[in-house]
Coordinates of C-alpha atoms in Angstrom, one line a residue:
M153 CA 55.6 95.6 -72.7
A154 CA 57.6 96.2 -75.9
Y155 CA 58.5 92.6 -76.9
Y156 CA 60.8 93.8 -79.7
N157 CA 62.9 96.0 -77.4
R158 CA 63.7 93.3 -74.9
E159 CA 67.3 92.6 -74.0
P160 CA 68.5 89.4 -75.7
E161 CA 69.2 87.7 -72.4
I162 CA 65.5 88.1 -71.4
T163 CA 64.3 87.0 -74.8
N164 CA 66.4 83.8 -74.6
I165 CA 65.1 83.0 -71.2
I166 CA 61.4 83.5 -72.3
K167 CA 62.0 81.2 -75.3
S168 CA 63.4 78.6 -73.0
H169 CA 60.4 78.9 -70.7
E170 CA 58.0 78.7 -73.6
R171 CA 59.5 75.4 -74.8
R172 CA 59.2 74.0 -71.3
A173 CA 55.7 75.3 -70.8
N174 CA 54.6 73.6 -74.1
R175 CA 56.1 70.3 -72.9
M176 CA 54.3 70.5 -69.6
L177 CA 51.0 71.4 -71.2
Q178 CA 51.3 68.6 -73.8
H179 CA 51.8 66.1 -70.9
A180 CA 48.9 67.5 -68.8
Q181 CA 46.4 67.7 -71.7
S182 CA 44.2 70.1 -69.7
S183 CA 42.4 72.8 -71.6
R184 CA 41.8 74.7 -68.3
L185 CA 45.6 74.7 -67.6
L186 CA 46.3 75.8 -71.2
E187 CA 43.8 78.7 -70.7
A188 CA 45.6 79.7 -67.5
F189 CA 49.0 79.8 -69.3
N190 CA 47.7 81.6 -72.3
K191 CA 46.2 84.4 -70.3
I192 CA 49.7 85.2 -69.0
W193 CA 51.5 84.4 -72.2
V194 CA 49.5 87.0 -74.2
F195 CA 51.0 89.6 -71.8
I196 CA 54.5 88.2 -72.0
E197 CA 54.8 87.5 -75.7
G198 CA 51.7 88.9 -77.4
N199 CA 50.7 85.4 -78.6
K200 CA 49.3 82.2 -77.2
L201 CA 51.3 79.0 -76.7
S202 CA 51.3 76.5 -79.6
T203 CA 50.6 73.3 -77.7
P204 CA 47.7 71.3 -79.1
V205 CA 45.5 70.1 -76.2
S206 CA 42.8 67.7 -77.1
G207 CA 41.6 66.7 -73.7
N208 CA 39.9 68.2 -70.7
V209 CA 41.9 66.4 -68.0
M210 CA 40.8 67.5 -64.5
T211 CA 43.9 66.5 -62.7
F212 CA 47.6 67.4 -62.9
N213 CA 50.6 67.7 -60.6
V214 CA 50.2 71.3 -59.3
A215 CA 53.3 71.1 -57.1
E216 CA 55.5 70.1 -60.0
I217 CA 54.2 72.8 -62.3
K218 CA 54.5 75.5 -59.6
S219 CA 58.1 74.2 -58.9
E220 CA 58.9 74.7 -62.6
I221 CA 57.5 78.2 -62.5
N222 CA 59.6 79.0 -59.4
N223 CA 62.7 77.9 -61.4
W224 CA 61.7 80.3 -64.2
I225 CA 61.4 83.1 -61.6
R226 CA 64.9 82.1 -60.4
D227 CA 66.2 82.4 -64.0
F228 CA 65.2 86.0 -64.1
K229 CA 66.8 86.7 -60.7
D230 CA 70.0 85.0 -61.9
C231 CA 69.9 87.1 -65.1
Q232 CA 69.7 90.3 -63.0
E233 CA 72.6 89.2 -60.8
A234 CA 74.7 88.3 -63.8
A235 CA 74.0 91.7 -65.4
Q236 CA 74.9 93.4 -62.1
R237 CA 78.2 91.5 -61.8
K238 CA 79.0 92.3 -65.4
L239 CA 78.4 96.0 -64.9
K240 CA 80.5 96.1 -61.8
S241 CA 83.4 94.3 -63.6
L242 CA 83.6 97.2 -66.1
E243 CA 86.1 99.9 -65.2
D244 CA 84.2 102.6 -67.0
P245 CA 80.7 101.4 -67.9
S246 CA 79.0 103.4 -70.6
P247 CA 75.4 104.8 -70.4
E248 CA 74.3 101.9 -72.7
D249 CA 75.8 99.4 -70.2
Q250 CA 73.9 101.0 -67.3
S251 CA 70.7 101.2 -69.4
K252 CA 71.0 97.5 -70.2
L253 CA 71.0 96.6 -66.5
I254 CA 68.0 98.9 -65.8
N255 CA 66.1 97.3 -68.7
I256 CA 66.9 93.8 -67.5
R257 CA 65.9 94.7 -64.0
N258 CA 62.6 96.3 -65.1
E259 CA 61.6 93.5 -67.4
A260 CA 62.5 90.8 -64.8
V261 CA 60.2 92.5 -62.2
V262 CA 57.3 92.6 -64.6
L263 CA 57.8 89.0 -65.7
V264 CA 58.2 87.7 -62.2
S265 CA 54.9 89.4 -61.3
R266 CA 53.3 87.6 -64.3
Y267 CA 54.6 84.3 -63.2
E268 CA 53.4 84.8 -59.6
S269 CA 50.0 85.6 -61.1
L270 CA 50.2 82.4 -63.1
K271 CA 50.8 80.4 -60.0
N272 CA 47.8 81.9 -58.3
T273 CA 45.6 81.1 -61.3
I274 CA 46.8 77.5 -61.3
D275 CA 45.8 77.3 -57.6
Q276 CA 42.3 78.5 -58.6
V277 CA 42.2 75.9 -61.4
E278 CA 43.2 73.2 -59.0
Q279 CA 40.4 74.3 -56.6
D280 CA 37.9 74.3 -59.3
F281 CA 38.9 70.9 -60.4
T282 CA 38.8 69.6 -56.8
N283 CA 35.2 71.0 -56.4
A284 CA 34.1 69.4 -59.7
V285 CA 35.7 66.1 -58.8
R286 CA 34.0 66.1 -55.4
T287 CA 30.7 66.8 -57.0
H288 CA 31.0 63.7 -59.3
R289 CA 32.6 61.5 -56.7
A290 CA 29.3 61.0 -54.8
P291 CA 27.4 59.2 -57.6
M292 CA 30.6 57.2 -58.4
R293 CA 30.9 56.0 -54.8
E294 CA 27.2 55.1 -54.7
A295 CA 27.5 53.2 -57.9
L296 CA 30.6 51.3 -56.6
T297 CA 28.7 50.4 -53.5
D298 CA 25.7 49.2 -55.5
L299 CA 28.0 47.0 -57.6
S300 CA 29.6 45.6 -54.5
I301 CA 26.1 44.8 -53.0
L302 CA 25.1 43.1 -56.3
Y303 CA 28.3 41.1 -56.5
N304 CA 27.8 39.8 -52.9
S305 CA 24.2 38.9 -53.7
V306 CA 25.0 37.1 -57.0
N307 CA 28.0 35.2 -55.5
H308 CA 26.3 34.5 -52.2
V309 CA 29.1 36.3 -50.3
K310 CA 28.3 36.2 -46.5
G311 CA 29.6 38.8 -44.2
D312 CA 30.3 38.3 -40.5
F313 CA 26.8 39.5 -39.5
S314 CA 24.8 37.9 -42.4
D315 CA 23.0 35.5 -40.0
Y316 CA 21.1 38.4 -38.3
K317 CA 17.6 38.8 -39.7
N318 CA 16.5 41.7 -37.5
V319 CA 18.8 44.8 -37.5
S320 CA 18.3 48.2 -36.0
V321 CA 20.4 51.1 -37.1
Y322 CA 20.6 54.4 -35.1
V323 CA 21.7 57.6 -36.8
H324 CA 22.3 60.8 -34.8
G325 CA 21.7 64.5 -35.8
I326 CA 24.0 67.4 -36.5
E327 CA 26.9 68.4 -34.2
D328 CA 26.1 65.3 -32.2
S329 CA 27.4 61.7 -31.8
G330 CA 25.9 58.4 -31.1
N331 CA 26.3 58.8 -27.3
G332 CA 22.7 59.6 -26.7
F333 CA 21.5 56.7 -28.9
Y334 CA 23.9 54.3 -27.2
T335 CA 22.4 55.0 -23.8
S336 CA 18.9 54.6 -25.2
V337 CA 19.8 51.4 -27.0
K338 CA 21.3 49.8 -23.9
N339 CA 18.0 50.4 -22.2
A340 CA 15.9 49.2 -25.1
A341 CA 17.9 46.1 -26.0
Q342 CA 16.6 42.7 -25.0
K343 CA 18.3 39.5 -23.8
G344 CA 20.2 37.9 -26.6
D345 CA 20.7 41.1 -28.5
L346 CA 24.1 42.4 -29.8
I347 CA 25.0 46.1 -29.8
V348 CA 27.7 47.3 -32.2
R349 CA 28.9 50.8 -31.6
I350 CA 30.7 52.3 -34.6
T351 CA 32.7 55.4 -33.7
K352 CA 35.8 57.4 -34.8
N353 CA 39.1 57.4 -33.0
E354 CA 41.6 60.2 -32.6
K355 CA 43.1 59.2 -36.0
N356 CA 39.7 59.7 -37.6
E357 CA 39.4 56.0 -38.2
Y358 CA 36.3 53.9 -37.7
V359 CA 36.5 51.6 -34.6
Y360 CA 33.9 49.0 -33.5
E361 CA 32.8 48.1 -30.0
Y362 CA 30.7 45.0 -29.2
Y363 CA 28.3 44.5 -26.4
Y364 CA 26.4 41.2 -26.1
I365 CA 23.5 40.7 -23.7
D366 CA 23.1 37.1 -22.6
K367 CA 19.9 35.3 -21.6
Y368 CA 20.3 36.4 -18.0
G369 CA 20.7 40.1 -18.9
K370 CA 24.5 40.2 -18.3
T371 CA 26.4 42.4 -20.8
Y372 CA 29.7 41.3 -22.2
K373 CA 31.9 44.0 -23.8
K374 CA 34.5 42.7 -26.4
E375 CA 37.0 44.3 -28.7
T376 CA 36.3 42.1 -31.7
Y377 CA 33.3 40.1 -33.1
E378 CA 35.4 37.0 -32.9
E379 CA 35.6 37.3 -29.2
I380 CA 31.8 37.7 -29.0
K381 CA 31.3 34.5 -31.1
D382 CA 33.6 32.6 -28.8
L383 CA 31.2 33.1 -25.9
E384 CA 29.4 29.9 -25.1
I385 CA 26.1 31.6 -24.7
F386 CA 26.3 33.5 -27.9
N387 CA 23.8 33.1 -30.8
T388 CA 22.3 35.3 -33.6
N389 CA 18.7 34.7 -32.7
G390 CA 18.4 38.2 -31.1
R391 CA 18.4 41.6 -32.7
L392 CA 21.6 43.4 -33.9
H393 CA 21.7 47.1 -32.9
I394 CA 24.1 49.3 -34.8
V395 CA 24.8 52.7 -33.2
Y396 CA 26.4 54.5 -36.0
D397 CA 28.5 57.7 -35.8
T398 CA 28.7 59.7 -39.0
N399 CA 32.0 60.4 -40.6
E400 CA 31.5 64.1 -39.9
P401 CA 28.9 65.5 -37.5
N402 CA 27.4 67.9 -40.0
E403 CA 27.8 65.8 -43.1
H404 CA 25.1 65.9 -45.8
R405 CA 22.4 63.1 -45.6
Q406 CA 23.6 61.7 -49.0
A407 CA 27.1 61.3 -47.7
T408 CA 25.8 59.5 -44.6
S409 CA 23.7 57.2 -46.8
D410 CA 26.6 56.3 -49.0
D411 CA 28.9 55.7 -46.0
L412 CA 26.4 53.7 -44.1
A413 CA 25.6 51.5 -47.1
E414 CA 29.3 50.7 -47.5
K415 CA 29.6 49.8 -43.8
L416 CA 26.5 47.6 -43.7
N417 CA 27.6 45.9 -46.9
E418 CA 31.0 45.2 -45.4
M419 CA 29.2 43.6 -42.4
G420 CA 27.2 41.4 -44.7
L421 CA 23.8 43.1 -43.9
M422 CA 22.8 44.3 -47.4
N423 CA 21.3 41.0 -48.4
D424 CA 18.0 39.5 -49.4
T425 CA 16.9 38.3 -46.0
T426 CA 18.1 40.9 -43.4
K427 CA 15.6 43.6 -42.7
I428 CA 16.8 47.0 -41.3
D429 CA 14.8 49.2 -39.0
M430 CA 16.1 52.7 -39.0
F431 CA 16.0 55.1 -36.0
G432 CA 16.9 58.7 -36.4
H433 CA 17.1 61.8 -34.1
S434 CA 16.8 65.3 -35.5
Y435 CA 18.8 65.5 -38.8
G436 CA 19.5 61.8 -38.4
G437 CA 15.9 61.3 -39.5
R438 CA 16.6 63.0 -42.8
R439 CA 19.7 60.8 -43.1
S440 CA 17.6 57.7 -42.4
L441 CA 14.9 58.6 -44.9
Q442 CA 17.7 59.2 -47.5
F443 CA 19.1 55.8 -46.9
A444 CA 15.6 54.3 -47.3
M445 CA 15.2 56.1 -50.6
D446 CA 18.5 54.8 -51.8
Y447 CA 18.1 51.2 -50.6
P448 CA 14.3 50.6 -50.1
D449 CA 14.6 46.8 -50.5
H450 CA 16.7 46.6 -47.3
V451 CA 14.7 48.9 -45.0
R452 CA 11.6 47.7 -43.2
S453 CA 10.8 50.7 -41.0
I454 CA 11.9 54.2 -40.1
T455 CA 11.3 55.8 -36.7
T456 CA 12.3 59.4 -36.1
I457 CA 12.0 61.9 -33.3
G458 CA 12.6 65.7 -33.6
T459 CA 13.3 65.5 -37.3
P460 CA 13.0 68.7 -39.3
Y461 CA 11.5 67.2 -42.5
D462 CA 11.0 70.7 -44.0
K463 CA 13.4 73.6 -44.1
N464 CA 14.7 74.6 -40.7
L465 CA 14.8 78.3 -39.7
L466 CA 17.6 77.9 -37.2
A467 CA 19.7 76.0 -39.7
T468 CA 18.9 78.6 -42.4
G469 CA 20.1 81.4 -40.1
A470 CA 23.3 79.5 -39.1
N471 CA 24.1 78.7 -42.7
R472 CA 23.6 82.3 -43.9
A473 CA 25.4 83.9 -41.0
R474 CA 28.1 81.2 -40.6
W475 CA 30.7 83.5 -38.9
L476 CA 28.2 84.6 -36.3
A477 CA 26.8 81.1 -35.7
D478 CA 30.3 79.6 -35.3
N479 CA 31.8 82.3 -33.1
A480 CA 28.9 83.6 -31.1
A481 CA 26.7 80.5 -30.9
G482 CA 29.4 77.9 -30.8
R483 CA 28.1 76.2 -34.0
D484 CA 30.4 74.4 -36.5
T485 CA 28.5 75.1 -39.7
M486 CA 31.5 74.5 -42.0
N487 CA 32.4 71.1 -40.6
T488 CA 31.7 68.7 -43.5
S489 CA 32.8 65.7 -45.4
D490 CA 34.0 65.9 -49.0
Y491 CA 30.5 65.5 -50.3
L492 CA 29.3 68.2 -52.7
D493 CA 25.7 68.4 -53.7
F494 CA 24.7 68.8 -57.4
N495 CA 22.1 71.3 -56.3
E496 CA 23.7 74.7 -56.7
E497 CA 21.5 76.1 -53.9
N498 CA 22.8 73.4 -51.6
K499 CA 26.4 74.6 -51.7
N500 CA 28.5 77.0 -49.6
N501 CA 32.0 78.2 -50.0
D502 CA 34.9 78.4 -47.6
N503 CA 38.0 80.1 -49.0
G504 CA 37.4 78.6 -52.5
K505 CA 36.3 75.2 -51.3
D506 CA 32.7 74.4 -52.1
Y507 CA 30.9 72.1 -49.7
S508 CA 27.4 70.8 -48.8
N509 CA 26.4 69.7 -45.3
A510 CA 23.4 69.4 -43.0
Y511 CA 23.1 73.2 -42.6
T512 CA 23.1 73.9 -46.4
D513 CA 20.7 71.0 -46.9
M514 CA 18.1 72.3 -44.4
D515 CA 18.5 75.8 -45.6
S516 CA 17.8 75.0 -49.3
E517 CA 15.7 71.9 -49.4
A518 CA 12.6 70.4 -47.7
M519 CA 12.4 66.6 -47.9
T520 CA 9.1 66.9 -49.8
E521 CA 11.1 68.1 -52.8
D522 CA 13.1 64.9 -52.9
I523 CA 9.9 62.9 -52.3
N524 CA 8.1 64.6 -55.2
H525 CA 11.1 64.0 -57.5
L526 CA 11.1 60.4 -56.4
K527 CA 7.4 60.1 -57.2
S528 CA 8.1 61.3 -60.8
A529 CA 11.4 59.6 -61.5
N530 CA 11.0 56.3 -59.7
P531 CA 7.4 55.6 -58.6
E532 CA 8.3 52.0 -57.7
V533 CA 10.7 53.2 -54.9
Y534 CA 8.0 55.6 -53.7
Q535 CA 5.5 52.7 -53.4
K536 CA 8.1 50.8 -51.4
L537 CA 8.4 53.8 -49.0
Q538 CA 4.6 53.7 -48.7
K539 CA 4.7 50.1 -47.6
M540 CA 7.4 50.8 -44.9
D541 CA 6.3 51.4 -41.3
I542 CA 7.3 55.1 -40.8
T543 CA 6.8 56.7 -37.4
A544 CA 7.5 60.4 -36.9
A545 CA 7.5 61.2 -33.2
A546 CA 7.4 64.8 -32.1
G547 CA 8.9 66.1 -28.9
Y548 CA 7.0 68.9 -27.0
R549 CA 7.3 70.7 -23.7
T550 CA 5.0 72.1 -21.2
E551 CA 5.8 75.1 -19.0
D552 CA 4.2 76.9 -16.1
T553 CA 1.8 79.7 -17.1
V554 CA -0.2 82.2 -15.2
S555 CA -3.5 83.6 -16.6
F556 CA -4.8 86.9 -15.2
S557 CA -8.3 88.3 -15.7
P558 CA -10.4 90.9 -13.8
Y559 CA -12.4 88.0 -12.3
Y560 CA -9.8 85.3 -11.5
T561 CA -6.2 84.2 -11.5
A562 CA -5.2 80.8 -12.8
S563 CA -1.9 79.0 -13.1
G564 CA -0.9 75.6 -14.4
K565 CA 0.9 73.7 -17.1
H566 CA 0.6 74.9 -20.7
K567 CA 1.6 72.8 -23.7
I568 CA 4.3 74.2 -26.0
N569 CA 3.8 73.0 -29.5
S570 CA 7.5 72.5 -30.3
D571 CA 10.7 71.4 -28.7
D572 CA 12.2 74.9 -29.1
I573 CA 14.0 73.8 -32.3
V574 CA 11.6 72.0 -34.6
S575 CA 7.9 72.5 -34.9
V576 CA 5.6 69.6 -34.3
E577 CA 4.3 69.9 -37.9
S578 CA 7.8 69.5 -39.2
Q579 CA 8.6 66.6 -36.8
H580 CA 5.5 64.8 -37.8
G581 CA 6.5 65.0 -41.4
D582 CA 3.2 66.5 -42.6
I583 CA 4.9 67.7 -45.8
L584 CA 5.7 64.1 -46.7
G585 CA 2.1 63.3 -47.7
D586 CA 0.8 59.8 -47.0
L587 CA 4.2 58.3 -46.0
I588 CA 3.9 58.7 -42.2
D589 CA 1.9 56.0 -40.5
E590 CA 2.2 57.0 -36.8
K591 CA 2.7 60.4 -35.2
P592 CA 3.2 60.0 -31.4
E593 CA 4.0 63.0 -29.2
I594 CA 6.5 62.7 -26.4
E595 CA 6.9 65.3 -23.6
V596 CA 10.5 66.1 -23.0
K597 CA 12.4 68.3 -20.5
G598 CA 14.5 71.3 -21.4
S599 CA 13.9 74.9 -21.9
G600 CA 15.0 77.8 -24.1
V601 CA 17.6 77.9 -26.8
T602 CA 20.6 76.9 -24.6
K603 CA 19.1 73.7 -23.3
P604 CA 16.1 73.0 -25.6
G605 CA 14.0 70.0 -25.3
H606 CA 15.4 68.8 -28.6
I607 CA 18.7 67.6 -27.1
Y608 CA 16.9 65.4 -24.5
E609 CA 14.5 63.6 -26.9
V610 CA 16.7 60.7 -27.8
E611 CA 17.2 59.7 -24.2
D612 CA 13.6 60.2 -23.1
S613 CA 12.1 57.1 -21.4
E614 CA 9.0 57.3 -23.6
F615 CA 11.2 57.3 -26.7
V616 CA 13.2 54.3 -25.3
D617 CA 9.8 52.6 -24.9
L618 CA 9.0 53.5 -28.5
I619 CA 12.3 51.9 -29.7
R620 CA 11.5 48.8 -27.8
E621 CA 7.9 48.6 -29.1
V622 CA 9.0 49.2 -32.8
N623 CA 11.7 46.5 -32.6
K624 CA 9.3 44.0 -31.1
K625 CA 6.6 44.8 -33.6
E626 CA 8.9 44.6 -36.6
A627 CA 10.5 41.3 -35.5
E628 CA 7.0 39.8 -35.3

């Protein structure tokens, strides 16, 4: 564009916009935003804006800036209309008058296009900032929770449930809820135990349900813990069972650990005397192990079933063919919380939004990698994991088989060394070295990919017995 041949009306408008742009940039103090403006301004004026920006602020009011740019676009449109009216008002317009209108119109079209491009660039900058902020939000949130736990400890702050010494926490797998665990916990709980069900309502808010089992085996359901405490037969001598629903079904294990720590701290359970026994199904086992790595002083045992401790082939396929998995197989691979992993390989992108979830995690990272990092960076925590009672149960199936030979025909049951989703080797956590203490195997029903044994594991009667046995053993 020939800057020196512009019509004066257009030049005056651009100068006005330049002054307003400098004011906005000076207020925002964002080098990324200045860079976005300068890319456009070089085309418009042949030079960069003069605003000194000393900061790298990662937040600014995008709506206000885009609204201002829309006003600039309107200025050009108003200029065109004014030139059109002026030309029409002339009884005998000269060729120069007509040429002036054409010049204004052509220049306005090009400049409006530049401004529209600037708005798109600002949207991209905002998305980049959002992704960067989300990446750094996780350690900030974890640090704030740690400070809150420390504050409660130093100041002897007691939460509502601080009197409980034995606590079991149950964490489900991906694209699942705590429904299965709730059924199992009801069967495994003993007289005098309290079950707290933490779920999400239609407003995406956490709600709590309370079930107390008295000494006669009768269950009382109440809306609040205060109502439970008002029961004459109530005491805190039993075990507290917390059936926990994750914030998002497919959220990354670190997001679950952070959220769970916050919830347990609010309940007064992250203290020096309460011991937590973790139970996880499928990816819930990875979530439970992550929580134990983050808060080893509060975890006494971990019991998992059907947990893919190494990379999972089905998760890898779903993560890398997300459209196919979501539409053909009914998966929800992009459902995630705002958590964003630092590991570049543990990220995916949906229309500019980076995210990390259970699928990206199992595609890119086996838990042995985190364990090895922990060994090197924090051997004391690794030693605490070694002292925990960690049980990795594997589900398996049997199916009818027929064997033919020239001499005889035999039929019978044949053991399948997996639950159709996770190999026994992975479920047993063989890659975790010497951390696993017990490796029981539980036969489960189910068949094939549509109804695999995997989905029936958590409600299996043998697993309910295991929950009961672990809780009794750890309490002793």
